Coordinates of C-alpha atoms in Angstrom, one line a residue:
Chain A
M140 CA 39.6 -11.6 2.5
L141 CA 40.1 -8.8 0.1
P142 CA 39.3 -8.8 -2.9
V143 CA 36.7 -11.2 -3.8
V144 CA 33.8 -11.2 -6.7
V145 CA 30.5 -13.4 -6.2
V146 CA 28.8 -14.5 -9.8
H147 CA 25.1 -16.1 -10.1
G148 CA 23.9 -17.2 -13.4
G149 CA 20.2 -17.2 -12.5
A150 CA 18.1 -18.6 -9.6
G151 CA 15.8 -21.9 -11.2
H152 CA 15.3 -25.1 -11.5
I153 CA 18.0 -26.6 -13.8
P154 CA 17.5 -29.5 -15.4
K155 CA 20.5 -32.0 -15.3
E156 CA 21.1 -31.9 -19.1
R157 CA 21.5 -28.1 -19.0
S158 CA 23.2 -27.9 -15.4
E159 CA 27.2 -28.4 -16.5
L160 CA 26.9 -25.8 -18.4
S161 CA 25.3 -23.8 -16.1
T162 CA 28.2 -24.4 -13.3
S163 CA 31.1 -24.3 -16.1
G164 CA 29.7 -20.2 -17.0
V165 CA 29.5 -19.3 -14.1
T166 CA 33.1 -20.9 -12.7
S167 CA 34.5 -18.7 -15.9
A168 CA 33.3 -15.9 -15.6
V169 CA 33.9 -15.5 -11.8
R170 CA 37.8 -15.9 -12.9
A171 CA 37.2 -13.9 -15.2
G172 CA 36.5 -11.0 -12.4
Y173 CA 38.9 -12.9 -9.8
A174 CA 41.5 -11.9 -12.9
V175 CA 40.8 -8.2 -12.7
L176 CA 40.4 -7.4 -9.0
R177 CA 43.8 -9.9 -8.6
G178 CA 45.2 -7.5 -11.5
G179 CA 44.7 -4.0 -8.9
G180 CA 41.3 -3.1 -11.0
S181 CA 38.1 -2.2 -9.1
S182 CA 35.2 -3.9 -8.1
M183 CA 33.1 -1.9 -11.0
D184 CA 35.3 -3.6 -13.0
A185 CA 35.5 -7.0 -12.0
V186 CA 31.6 -6.9 -11.7
V187 CA 31.4 -5.9 -15.7
E188 CA 34.1 -8.2 -16.6
A189 CA 32.5 -11.7 -15.0
V190 CA 28.8 -10.3 -16.3
T191 CA 29.9 -9.7 -20.0
Y192 CA 31.3 -13.1 -20.1
L193 CA 28.3 -14.7 -18.8
E194 CA 26.3 -12.5 -21.3
N195 CA 28.6 -13.6 -24.0
N196 CA 27.9 -17.3 -23.0
P197 CA 24.6 -18.2 -25.0
A198 CA 24.0 -20.8 -21.9
F199 CA 22.4 -17.8 -19.5
N200 CA 18.9 -15.1 -20.3
A201 CA 21.2 -12.6 -20.4
G202 CA 22.4 -10.9 -24.2
C203 CA 23.6 -13.5 -26.7
G204 CA 20.9 -17.0 -24.6
S205 CA 18.0 -14.1 -23.4
V206 CA 14.2 -15.0 -23.5
L207 CA 12.1 -14.1 -26.4
N208 CA 9.2 -11.3 -25.7
V209 CA 5.4 -12.6 -26.7
K210 CA 6.4 -11.1 -30.3
G211 CA 9.7 -13.4 -30.0
D212 CA 12.0 -10.4 -29.9
V213 CA 14.6 -9.5 -27.2
E214 CA 14.5 -6.9 -25.1
M215 CA 17.1 -6.3 -22.5
D216 CA 17.7 -4.8 -19.2
A217 CA 20.7 -4.6 -17.0
F218 CA 22.4 -2.5 -14.2
V219 CA 25.3 -1.5 -12.6
M220 CA 26.2 0.0 -9.3
E221 CA 29.2 0.9 -7.6
G222 CA 29.4 1.3 -4.2
K223 CA 31.6 4.9 -3.4
T224 CA 29.2 7.1 -4.6
L225 CA 25.8 5.5 -5.1
G226 CA 26.7 6.1 -8.7
S227 CA 24.3 3.8 -10.7
G228 CA 23.9 2.5 -14.6
A229 CA 20.7 1.1 -16.3
V230 CA 19.1 0.3 -18.9
S231 CA 16.3 -1.2 -20.1
A232 CA 13.9 -3.1 -22.5
V233 CA 17.6 -2.3 -24.9
R234 CA 17.0 -4.8 -28.0
N235 CA 19.7 -5.1 -31.2
I236 CA 22.9 -5.1 -27.9
A237 CA 25.6 -7.8 -27.4
N238 CA 26.5 -6.3 -24.0
P239 CA 23.7 -4.0 -21.8
I240 CA 25.6 -4.3 -19.2
Q241 CA 28.5 -2.1 -20.7
L242 CA 25.8 0.2 -22.0
A243 CA 24.3 0.8 -18.4
R244 CA 28.3 1.2 -18.0
L245 CA 28.4 4.2 -19.8
V246 CA 24.6 5.4 -18.8
M247 CA 26.8 5.9 -15.1
D248 CA 29.6 6.9 -16.6
K249 CA 28.7 9.3 -19.3
T250 CA 24.9 10.6 -18.5
S251 CA 23.6 12.7 -15.6
H252 CA 21.0 10.0 -15.7
L253 CA 20.6 6.4 -14.3
C254 CA 18.1 4.9 -16.5
L255 CA 18.0 5.0 -20.2
T256 CA 15.2 3.1 -21.3
A257 CA 14.3 1.6 -25.2
E258 CA 14.8 3.4 -28.0
G259 CA 16.1 6.5 -25.6
A260 CA 18.8 3.7 -25.0
K261 CA 19.8 2.8 -28.3
Q262 CA 20.2 6.2 -29.6
F263 CA 22.2 6.9 -26.6
A264 CA 24.4 3.1 -27.4
R265 CA 24.7 4.7 -31.2
S266 CA 26.0 7.6 -29.6
M267 CA 28.3 6.2 -28.0
G268 CA 29.7 4.3 -31.2
V269 CA 28.4 0.5 -29.5
P270 CA 27.4 -1.2 -32.6
E271 CA 24.1 -2.1 -33.3
V272 CA 23.6 -6.4 -33.9
P273 CA 21.3 -8.0 -35.2
Q274 CA 19.0 -10.3 -32.9
E275 CA 19.8 -12.7 -34.9
S276 CA 23.0 -13.2 -33.5
L277 CA 21.5 -12.8 -29.6
I278 CA 18.7 -15.5 -30.3
T279 CA 19.6 -19.3 -28.6
E280 CA 17.1 -22.3 -31.3
Y281 CA 17.0 -23.0 -27.4
S282 CA 15.2 -20.1 -26.3
R283 CA 13.4 -20.2 -29.9
M284 CA 12.1 -23.3 -28.8
R285 CA 11.3 -22.4 -25.1
W286 CA 9.1 -19.7 -27.0
R287 CA 7.3 -21.4 -29.1
K288 CA 6.7 -23.9 -26.4
N289 CA 5.1 -20.7 -24.8
L290 CA 3.0 -19.3 -26.8
A291 CA 0.5 -22.6 -26.1
P292 CA -2.7 -20.5 -24.4
D293 CA -2.3 -24.0 -20.8
A294 CA 1.3 -22.3 -20.7
N295 CA 2.7 -20.9 -17.6
P296 CA 6.1 -19.1 -19.0
V297 CA 6.5 -18.1 -15.2
E298 CA 6.8 -21.4 -13.5
C299 CA 8.6 -22.6 -16.9
Q300 CA 11.7 -20.4 -16.4
M301 CA 11.7 -20.7 -12.8
G302 CA 12.7 -24.4 -14.7
K303 CA 15.4 -23.6 -17.0
M304 CA 17.3 -19.5 -17.2
G305 CA 17.3 -16.7 -15.4
T306 CA 19.6 -13.6 -14.9
V307 CA 22.9 -13.5 -14.3
G308 CA 25.0 -10.9 -12.4
A309 CA 28.3 -10.3 -9.9
V310 CA 29.0 -8.0 -6.5
A311 CA 32.5 -7.6 -5.7
V312 CA 34.5 -6.2 -3.2
D313 CA 37.9 -4.9 -4.3
S314 CA 40.9 -4.6 -2.8
Q315 CA 40.7 -0.8 -1.4
G316 CA 36.4 -1.9 0.2
N317 CA 34.8 -0.8 -2.8
V318 CA 31.9 -3.3 -3.1
A319 CA 29.9 -3.1 -6.5
C320 CA 27.1 -5.4 -7.6
A321 CA 25.5 -5.9 -12.0
T322 CA 22.7 -7.6 -13.6
S323 CA 21.9 -8.7 -17.0
T324 CA 18.9 -10.7 -18.3
G325 CA 16.3 -10.7 -20.7
G326 CA 13.9 -11.1 -18.6
I327 CA 10.7 -13.3 -18.3
L328 CA 10.1 -15.9 -21.2
N329 CA 7.5 -14.9 -23.4
K330 CA 6.7 -11.6 -21.2
M331 CA 4.7 -8.8 -22.5
E332 CA 6.0 -6.1 -25.1
G333 CA 8.1 -3.3 -23.5
R334 CA 7.9 -6.0 -20.0
V335 CA 10.8 -4.4 -17.3
G336 CA 11.4 -6.9 -14.6
D337 CA 13.4 -6.4 -10.9
T338 CA 16.8 -6.2 -13.0
P339 CA 17.3 -2.2 -13.7
C340 CA 15.3 -0.9 -10.6
I341 CA 18.3 0.5 -8.3
G342 CA 16.7 -1.4 -4.9
C343 CA 15.8 -4.3 -6.1
G344 CA 17.5 -6.6 -9.0
G345 CA 20.9 -4.9 -6.8
Y346 CA 22.2 -2.2 -4.9
A347 CA 25.6 -1.5 -3.3
D348 CA 26.6 0.9 -0.6
N349 CA 30.5 0.8 0.3
M350 CA 28.9 1.4 4.0
V351 CA 26.6 -1.7 4.5
G352 CA 27.5 -4.6 1.2
A353 CA 26.3 -5.5 -2.4
V354 CA 23.4 -7.6 -3.5
S355 CA 22.5 -9.1 -7.3
T356 CA 18.9 -10.8 -7.5
T357 CA 17.4 -13.2 -8.9
G358 CA 13.8 -15.1 -9.6
H359 CA 10.9 -14.0 -10.4
G360 CA 11.3 -9.9 -11.1
E361 CA 8.1 -9.0 -10.0
A362 CA 8.0 -10.8 -6.4
I363 CA 11.2 -9.0 -6.4
M364 CA 10.6 -5.7 -7.2
K365 CA 7.4 -6.0 -5.0
V366 CA 9.7 -6.5 -1.6
V367 CA 12.3 -4.5 -3.3
L368 CA 14.8 -7.1 -3.1
A369 CA 18.5 -6.6 -2.7
K370 CA 17.9 -3.1 -0.4
H371 CA 15.5 -5.5 2.2
I372 CA 18.3 -7.7 2.4
L373 CA 20.6 -4.7 3.3
Y374 CA 18.2 -3.1 5.4
Q375 CA 18.9 -6.2 7.6
M376 CA 22.6 -6.6 7.3
E377 CA 22.5 -2.5 8.6
Q378 CA 20.4 -3.8 12.0
G379 CA 23.3 -6.6 12.3
Q380 CA 21.8 -9.8 10.7
S381 CA 25.0 -12.1 8.3
V382 CA 25.1 -11.8 5.1
E383 CA 23.9 -15.4 4.9
A384 CA 20.7 -14.2 7.7
A385 CA 20.1 -11.4 5.8
S386 CA 19.7 -12.9 2.5
D387 CA 17.4 -15.8 3.5
L388 CA 15.2 -12.6 5.4
G389 CA 15.3 -10.9 2.2
L390 CA 14.0 -14.1 0.5
A391 CA 11.7 -15.7 2.7
C392 CA 9.9 -11.9 2.6
M393 CA 9.8 -12.7 -1.1
K394 CA 7.9 -15.9 -0.4
F395 CA 5.9 -15.2 2.0
R396 CA 4.3 -11.3 1.3
A397 CA 4.7 -11.7 -2.7
A398 CA 4.7 -15.6 -3.5
G399 CA 7.9 -16.1 -6.1
L400 CA 11.3 -17.2 -5.7
G401 CA 14.2 -16.9 -6.4
G402 CA 18.3 -15.9 -5.5
V403 CA 20.2 -13.6 -4.8
I404 CA 23.6 -13.3 -3.5
T405 CA 25.4 -10.8 -1.8
V406 CA 29.1 -9.3 0.0
D407 CA 29.6 -7.3 2.8
P408 CA 32.5 -4.6 2.8
Q409 CA 34.3 -7.7 4.9
G410 CA 34.4 -9.4 2.1
H411 CA 31.8 -12.2 3.7
W412 CA 29.8 -13.7 0.8
A413 CA 26.4 -15.7 0.9
A414 CA 24.8 -17.0 -2.1
R415 CA 21.1 -18.2 -1.2
F416 CA 17.7 -19.2 -2.6
S417 CA 14.5 -20.2 -2.4
S418 CA 14.6 -21.6 -5.9
R419 CA 15.1 -26.2 -5.9
Q420 CA 18.7 -24.1 -7.7
M421 CA 21.2 -20.7 -8.8
A422 CA 23.8 -21.3 -10.5
W423 CA 26.6 -19.6 -8.8
A424 CA 30.5 -19.4 -7.9
A425 CA 32.8 -17.3 -5.2
A426 CA 36.9 -16.3 -5.6
Q427 CA 38.2 -15.2 -2.8
K428 CA 41.7 -15.9 -1.7
D429 CA 42.6 -18.1 -4.9
T430 CA 39.9 -20.4 -3.7
L431 CA 37.2 -21.1 -6.3
H432 CA 33.6 -22.4 -4.8
Y433 CA 30.7 -23.4 -6.4
G434 CA 27.6 -24.7 -6.2
L435 CA 24.3 -25.6 -8.0
Y436 CA 22.1 -27.3 -5.0
E437 CA 20.8 -26.7 -2.0
G438 CA 24.0 -27.4 0.1
E439 CA 26.7 -27.3 -2.6
N440 CA 30.1 -25.2 -1.8
F441 CA 32.8 -27.4 -3.8
T442 CA 36.0 -25.5 -3.5
Q443 CA 39.3 -25.2 -5.4
S444 CA 42.2 -23.7 -6.0
I445 CA 41.6 -21.2 -8.8
D446 CA 44.3 -21.0 -11.9
V447 CA 44.9 -17.0 -12.2
Q448 CA 46.6 -16.4 -14.9
H449 CA 49.4 -14.1 -14.0
Chain B
M66 CA 17.7 21.1 7.2
A67 CA 13.6 19.8 6.2
E68 CA 10.1 21.5 6.9
S69 CA 8.7 19.0 8.1
S70 CA 4.4 19.5 7.9
S71 CA 2.8 16.7 10.6
P72 CA -0.6 17.5 12.9
G73 CA -1.0 13.7 12.2
M74 CA 1.2 13.3 15.0
K75 CA 1.0 16.1 17.3
R76 CA -2.6 14.9 18.2
E77 CA -2.3 13.1 20.6
D78 CA -6.6 11.0 21.0
P79 CA -6.8 7.7 22.4
D80 CA -10.0 8.1 20.7
R81 CA -9.5 9.0 17.3
N82 CA -6.0 7.0 17.5
S83 CA -8.3 3.8 17.6
K84 CA -10.5 4.9 15.6
M85 CA -9.7 4.3 11.6
S86 CA -9.8 7.3 9.9
A87 CA -9.4 7.9 6.5
V88 CA -6.9 10.6 5.4
V89 CA -5.3 11.9 1.9
V90 CA -1.7 14.1 1.1
V91 CA -1.3 15.2 -1.9
H92 CA 1.6 16.5 -3.7
G93 CA 2.2 19.1 -6.6
G94 CA 6.5 19.1 -6.9
A95 CA 9.7 20.2 -4.5
W96 CA 11.1 23.4 -6.5
A97 CA 12.0 27.3 -5.8
I98 CA 8.5 27.4 -7.3
P99 CA 8.1 30.8 -8.6
D100 CA 5.8 32.9 -7.2
Q101 CA 3.4 33.9 -10.1
L102 CA 3.1 29.9 -10.5
A103 CA 2.4 29.4 -6.3
E104 CA -1.4 30.4 -6.9
A105 CA -2.1 27.6 -9.3
S106 CA -0.3 25.1 -7.7
V107 CA -1.5 25.4 -3.9
D108 CA -5.2 25.2 -5.9
G109 CA -4.4 22.3 -7.3
V110 CA -3.2 20.2 -4.9
K111 CA -6.3 21.3 -2.9
A112 CA -8.5 20.5 -5.2
A113 CA -6.7 17.1 -5.7
A114 CA -7.4 16.3 -1.9
C115 CA -10.5 16.8 -2.3
E116 CA -11.1 15.0 -5.4
G117 CA -8.9 12.4 -3.3
S118 CA -11.2 13.1 0.3
S119 CA -14.7 13.0 -1.5
V120 CA -13.3 9.1 -3.0
L121 CA -12.7 8.3 1.0
K122 CA -15.9 9.4 2.0
R123 CA -17.9 7.7 0.2
G124 CA -16.8 4.8 1.9
G125 CA -13.3 4.3 -1.4
S126 CA -10.5 2.1 -1.1
A127 CA -7.5 4.3 -0.5
L128 CA -5.8 2.9 -4.7
D129 CA -9.6 4.8 -5.6
A130 CA -8.6 8.0 -4.0
V131 CA -4.7 8.8 -5.2
E132 CA -5.4 7.1 -8.4
A133 CA -8.2 10.5 -8.4
A134 CA -5.9 13.1 -6.8
V135 CA -3.5 12.2 -9.2
R136 CA -5.7 12.6 -11.9
A137 CA -6.8 15.7 -11.2
L138 CA -3.4 16.4 -11.4
E139 CA -2.6 15.5 -14.7
D140 CA -5.7 16.9 -16.3
N141 CA -3.9 20.2 -14.3
P142 CA -1.7 21.9 -17.1
A143 CA 0.2 24.0 -13.7
F144 CA 1.9 20.7 -13.2
N145 CA 4.4 18.3 -14.4
A146 CA 2.4 15.3 -15.5
G147 CA 0.1 14.2 -18.3
H148 CA -1.0 17.3 -19.9
G149 CA 1.6 20.2 -18.5
A150 CA 4.5 17.9 -18.3
T151 CA 8.1 19.2 -19.4
L152 CA 9.8 18.0 -23.1
N153 CA 12.3 15.8 -23.3
A154 CA 15.2 16.7 -25.6
D155 CA 14.1 15.9 -28.5
G156 CA 10.8 18.3 -27.5
E157 CA 8.5 15.3 -27.3
V158 CA 6.0 14.7 -24.2
E159 CA 7.5 10.5 -22.6
L160 CA 5.5 10.0 -18.9
D161 CA 6.3 8.1 -16.2
A162 CA 4.0 6.6 -13.8
I163 CA 3.0 3.9 -10.7
I164 CA 0.3 3.0 -8.2
M165 CA 0.7 1.1 -5.2
D166 CA -1.4 -0.5 -3.6
G167 CA -0.3 -1.7 0.3
R168 CA -2.6 -4.6 1.5
T169 CA -1.0 -7.0 -1.0
L170 CA 2.5 -5.1 -2.4
A171 CA 0.4 -5.3 -6.0
S172 CA 2.3 -2.5 -8.1
G173 CA 2.2 -1.1 -11.9
A174 CA 4.5 1.9 -13.6
V175 CA 5.0 2.9 -16.9
S176 CA 8.2 4.5 -18.1
S177 CA 8.4 6.6 -21.1
V178 CA 4.8 6.6 -22.5
K179 CA 3.5 9.0 -25.4
N180 CA 0.4 10.4 -25.9
I181 CA -1.2 9.1 -22.8
A182 CA -3.6 12.1 -21.1
N183 CA -3.5 9.4 -17.4
P184 CA -0.8 7.8 -16.9
V185 CA -2.0 6.9 -13.3
S186 CA -4.6 5.1 -14.4
L187 CA -2.7 3.2 -17.0
A188 CA 0.0 2.4 -14.8
R189 CA -3.1 0.9 -12.8
A190 CA -4.2 -1.4 -15.6
V191 CA -0.6 -2.6 -15.6
M192 CA -1.4 -4.1 -12.1
E193 CA -4.4 -5.1 -12.3
K194 CA -4.6 -6.7 -16.3
T195 CA -1.5 -7.8 -16.3
A196 CA 0.8 -10.0 -14.7
H197 CA 3.8 -7.6 -14.5
V198 CA 4.5 -4.0 -13.2
M199 CA 6.1 -2.3 -15.7
L200 CA 5.8 -1.5 -18.8
T201 CA 7.5 1.0 -21.0
S202 CA 7.9 3.1 -23.5
R203 CA 5.8 1.2 -27.3
G204 CA 4.9 -1.9 -25.0
A205 CA 3.7 0.4 -22.9
N206 CA 0.6 1.6 -25.5
L207 CA 0.7 -0.9 -26.7
F208 CA -1.0 -2.4 -23.8
A209 CA -2.5 1.0 -23.5
E210 CA -4.8 0.6 -27.3
S211 CA -5.4 -3.1 -26.4
I212 CA -7.4 -2.1 -23.7
G213 CA -8.9 0.7 -25.3
V214 CA -7.1 3.4 -23.7
V215 CA -7.6 6.9 -25.1
T216 CA -4.2 8.0 -27.4
V217 CA -4.4 11.5 -28.2
P218 CA -2.4 13.8 -30.0
P219 CA 1.0 14.6 -29.2
D220 CA -0.3 18.6 -28.3
T221 CA -3.0 18.3 -26.5
L222 CA -0.1 17.1 -23.0
L223 CA 1.7 20.5 -24.8
T224 CA 1.4 23.5 -22.8
E225 CA 2.5 26.8 -24.3
Y226 CA 4.6 27.5 -21.1
E227 CA 6.3 24.1 -21.7
K228 CA 7.6 25.2 -25.0
K229 CA 8.9 28.4 -24.3
E230 CA 11.0 26.7 -21.5
W231 CA 12.2 24.0 -24.3
E232 CA 13.5 26.5 -26.7
K233 CA 14.9 28.3 -23.7
H234 CA 16.6 25.6 -22.4
K235 CA 17.7 24.1 -26.2
T236 CA 20.0 27.0 -26.4
Y237 CA 22.7 26.6 -24.2
V238 CA 23.8 22.7 -22.4
T239 CA 22.4 21.6 -18.8
G240 CA 23.2 19.4 -16.4
V241 CA 20.5 17.8 -14.5
D242 CA 21.8 19.4 -11.3
E243 CA 21.8 22.7 -12.7
D244 CA 19.0 22.1 -14.0
F245 CA 17.6 20.9 -10.7
N246 CA 18.8 24.3 -9.3
T247 CA 17.3 26.8 -11.0
Q248 CA 13.8 28.2 -10.2
W249 CA 12.6 27.3 -13.9
A250 CA 12.3 22.7 -13.2
H251 CA 8.9 21.9 -12.8
D252 CA 8.3 19.1 -11.3
T253 CA 6.0 15.4 -10.4
V254 CA 2.8 14.5 -8.7
G255 CA 1.5 12.6 -6.0
A256 CA -0.6 11.2 -3.6
V257 CA -0.1 9.0 -0.5
A258 CA -3.9 8.3 1.1
V259 CA -5.1 5.5 4.3
D260 CA -9.0 4.5 3.7
R261 CA -11.6 3.4 6.5
A262 CA -10.1 0.2 6.7
G263 CA -6.1 1.0 7.1
N264 CA -5.8 0.0 3.9
V265 CA -3.0 2.2 2.4
A266 CA -1.9 3.4 -1.6
C267 CA 0.4 5.2 -3.3
A268 CA 1.2 7.0 -6.2
T269 CA 3.8 9.2 -8.8
S270 CA 2.7 11.0 -12.2
T271 CA 5.6 12.7 -14.0
G272 CA 6.8 14.1 -17.5
G273 CA 11.0 14.0 -16.0
I274 CA 13.4 16.9 -15.6
R275 CA 13.3 19.6 -18.5
N276 CA 15.1 18.4 -22.0
K277 CA 15.7 14.5 -20.1
M278 CA 17.3 12.9 -22.9
V279 CA 15.1 10.9 -24.6
G280 CA 13.8 7.4 -22.9
R281 CA 15.9 9.1 -19.6
V282 CA 13.8 7.7 -16.2
G283 CA 13.7 8.9 -13.5
D284 CA 12.7 7.5 -9.6
S285 CA 8.5 8.2 -10.3
P286 CA 8.1 4.7 -11.2
V287 CA 10.7 2.8 -9.7
I288 CA 8.9 1.3 -7.1
G289 CA 10.5 2.0 -3.7
A290 CA 12.1 5.5 -5.0
G291 CA 9.7 7.8 -6.3
G292 CA 6.5 5.8 -4.8
Y293 CA 6.4 2.2 -1.9
A294 CA 2.9 1.4 0.1
D295 CA 2.9 -1.5 2.8
N296 CA -0.1 -2.1 5.4
L297 CA 2.5 -2.8 7.5
S298 CA 4.2 0.1 7.8
G299 CA 3.2 3.0 5.4
A300 CA 2.7 4.8 1.7
V301 CA 5.0 7.0 0.0
S302 CA 4.9 9.2 -2.4
C303 CA 7.9 11.4 -3.4
T304 CA 9.4 14.5 -5.5
G305 CA 12.6 16.5 -6.5
H306 CA 15.7 15.2 -8.1
G307 CA 14.8 11.9 -9.6
E308 CA 18.6 10.6 -10.2
S309 CA 19.1 11.4 -6.1
I310 CA 15.8 9.7 -5.1
L311 CA 16.8 6.6 -7.5
K312 CA 20.5 6.5 -5.9
V313 CA 18.7 6.4 -2.0
T314 CA 15.9 4.3 -3.4
L315 CA 13.7 7.1 -1.0
A316 CA 10.4 5.8 -0.2
R317 CA 11.1 2.5 0.4
L318 CA 13.6 4.3 3.1
I319 CA 11.4 6.6 4.4
L320 CA 9.0 3.2 5.2
S321 CA 12.6 1.5 6.5
H322 CA 12.8 3.9 9.3
V323 CA 9.2 4.2 10.1
E324 CA 9.6 0.2 10.5
R325 CA 12.1 0.6 13.3
G326 CA 9.4 2.5 15.3
K327 CA 10.5 6.7 14.0
S328 CA 7.5 8.7 13.8
V329 CA 6.4 9.8 9.6
A330 CA 8.0 13.1 10.2
D331 CA 11.7 12.1 11.6
S332 CA 11.4 9.3 9.1
S333 CA 10.8 11.7 6.5
Q334 CA 13.3 13.9 7.4
L335 CA 16.2 11.5 8.6
S336 CA 16.0 10.5 4.8
L337 CA 15.8 13.7 3.0
Q338 CA 19.0 15.0 5.4
Y339 CA 20.5 11.7 4.3
M340 CA 19.8 11.7 0.2
A341 CA 21.2 16.2 1.1
D342 CA 24.3 14.2 2.0
R343 CA 24.9 11.4 0.5
V344 CA 24.3 13.0 -2.9
R345 CA 24.4 16.0 -2.4
G346 CA 20.5 15.7 -3.8
A347 CA 17.4 17.9 -2.6
G348 CA 13.6 16.8 -2.9
G349 CA 10.1 16.0 -1.0
S350 CA 8.2 13.9 0.5
I351 CA 4.7 12.7 1.8
V352 CA 4.4 10.0 3.8
V353 CA 0.7 8.3 5.7
S354 CA 1.1 6.0 8.2
P355 CA -2.1 3.0 8.2
S356 CA -2.6 4.6 11.7
G357 CA -3.9 7.8 9.7
Q358 CA -0.6 9.6 10.7
W359 CA 0.9 11.8 8.2
A360 CA 3.8 14.6 7.5
A361 CA 4.8 16.8 4.3
T362 CA 8.3 17.1 4.3
F363 CA 10.7 18.8 1.4
T364 CA 14.6 20.2 2.3
T365 CA 13.8 22.1 -1.3
D366 CA 13.0 25.8 -1.4
R367 CA 8.9 25.5 -1.3
M368 CA 6.6 22.2 -2.2
A369 CA 3.2 22.5 -3.5
W370 CA 1.2 20.0 -0.8
A371 CA -1.7 19.7 0.6
A372 CA -3.9 17.2 3.0
V373 CA -7.4 16.3 3.9
D374 CA -7.5 14.5 7.2
Q375 CA -10.8 14.2 9.5
D376 CA -12.5 16.9 7.5
V377 CA -10.0 19.6 7.4
L378 CA -7.6 20.3 4.5
C379 CA -4.3 21.5 5.7
S380 CA -2.2 23.2 2.6
L381 CA 1.2 25.1 3.0
P382 CA 0.3 27.8 0.1
A383 CA 3.3 29.5 -1.4
P384 CA 5.5 31.2 -0.1
R385 CA 7.1 29.7 2.9
G386 CA 6.2 29.6 6.6
Q387 CA 2.4 31.0 6.5
W388 CA -0.9 28.0 6.9
A389 CA -3.4 28.1 5.9
I390 CA -6.0 25.4 7.7
R391 CA -9.8 25.8 7.0
R392 CA -12.7 22.8 7.8
L393 CA -14.3 21.3 4.8
L394 CA -17.9 22.5 3.6
T395 CA -19.7 18.8 3.4

């Protein structure tokens, strides 16, 4: 059953013309993560690799392709966690960085803190020699168009976003049985400057614990936070629920108590995994036993043999 | 081994349990509070608990009570929140706060704000006046300006004590672990309450860890870590080693035990013990349940705390082990 890696490219209502982009994006990312695992790499290496792919892919709301805040700027959040020591790193509202997920990992590996925000995160990046990139390199025509559209006073950014682009993430278990998660996002369309969502909040945007499993979440950030969704799912698993049942219970709680829709990818240390969502669609892909699984619409689970590059 | 104070749970009075009794519990930080600060700490938490209690007695909500109590602690320079907050590596004050309403799970938080005297009130404004749960840094300050919250000059929040501590620590590099384990680390403040309607709420506020990296965000403003409130289980506010509290999402962990039927005291003790065992972190928590059970628990040397429960003011003044219970004059 091991190793296994699962990725998501956001929960929402992905229009047909973008579904091809979403599906090919997540399948490429999961192949990259799986190659790391097959090469003996750790689950942390695998999830960071997969999410880096998605950040670099302009079709997703992370890194390049991030949604814009109300001022038209890019502010990004990212999170990593490993299940052996509960080590974690996060950045919130960081600007001008191509790969926030890698910066989050540096926070975990190189500081005694768990989260750095805004200017402080940028200063740290500089001190680590992480190159600063011009904001323009992160902005796509699509994200600019969506921003302009949502400046209209009667626009509904939450609903609009549930429509189009979402946070990205990955969970994995390596051959040693270590679990890890990673989540990255540009946040909510037209958010207030400095708005921090669920992604960099441990227990909300993700969580990893070798004793239970790992989760990465996507969807309406504020609702995810109110129910501490990743932790909620893992508590259910501690009580004996399967990865699917626990994920569905978490999403139901989020829907009924916080009126929000979203999606999750969940894995346990034995390699059982689930990709579940209460939104209309979620682009996801998983790789296990040299088999690629992927889907977009509810009920989909396509499989094919994975091409592993030796 | 966690030390827990929970007189609320020892009572077995069916009449009491059927009435909705209002309770407020506050803390002023879990750390090795030195003797010379002990009196100010205890006086401070007692005064804050009385502030919160007045609100509840007037029929105010749990949310109003925790905000009032935490504001009192932020205004008190003896505590590491608002006025008197500890300084970051650049010698500046950066503040974090959270507030949460157990009735609706609504929450508001700010991280890394500057020049705001009462971050807990700004957090409440995030909750009530925006569609978001958390704002950080400059964005949080811009929001404050937009709603007319006064920006205070940086010097207002500085104290001589903190300036001296910062100077002292500048001369050598301290890791967060080491710093927390010395007797010089100040700490976070917080409050939990249940009102007569049975609604619970929590609030936590801090200047963070001394000499923290610029932009370091600890547990205090992170929902589920520094605080959590849910009418179905209870409200929690945490204090202690922030990075450890985050790793175990301490507030949410405590309530997960309450949800499974454990008492507030047992839930707190189990959770703090887990934090010690799994990530070698020390700290404290205050918890209140919707039926008025409460506990104040800590694994550090000391924790300044106080509670008002049915007109009785309870607190544990340093040094450890000595109780002080007195009936409030109404």
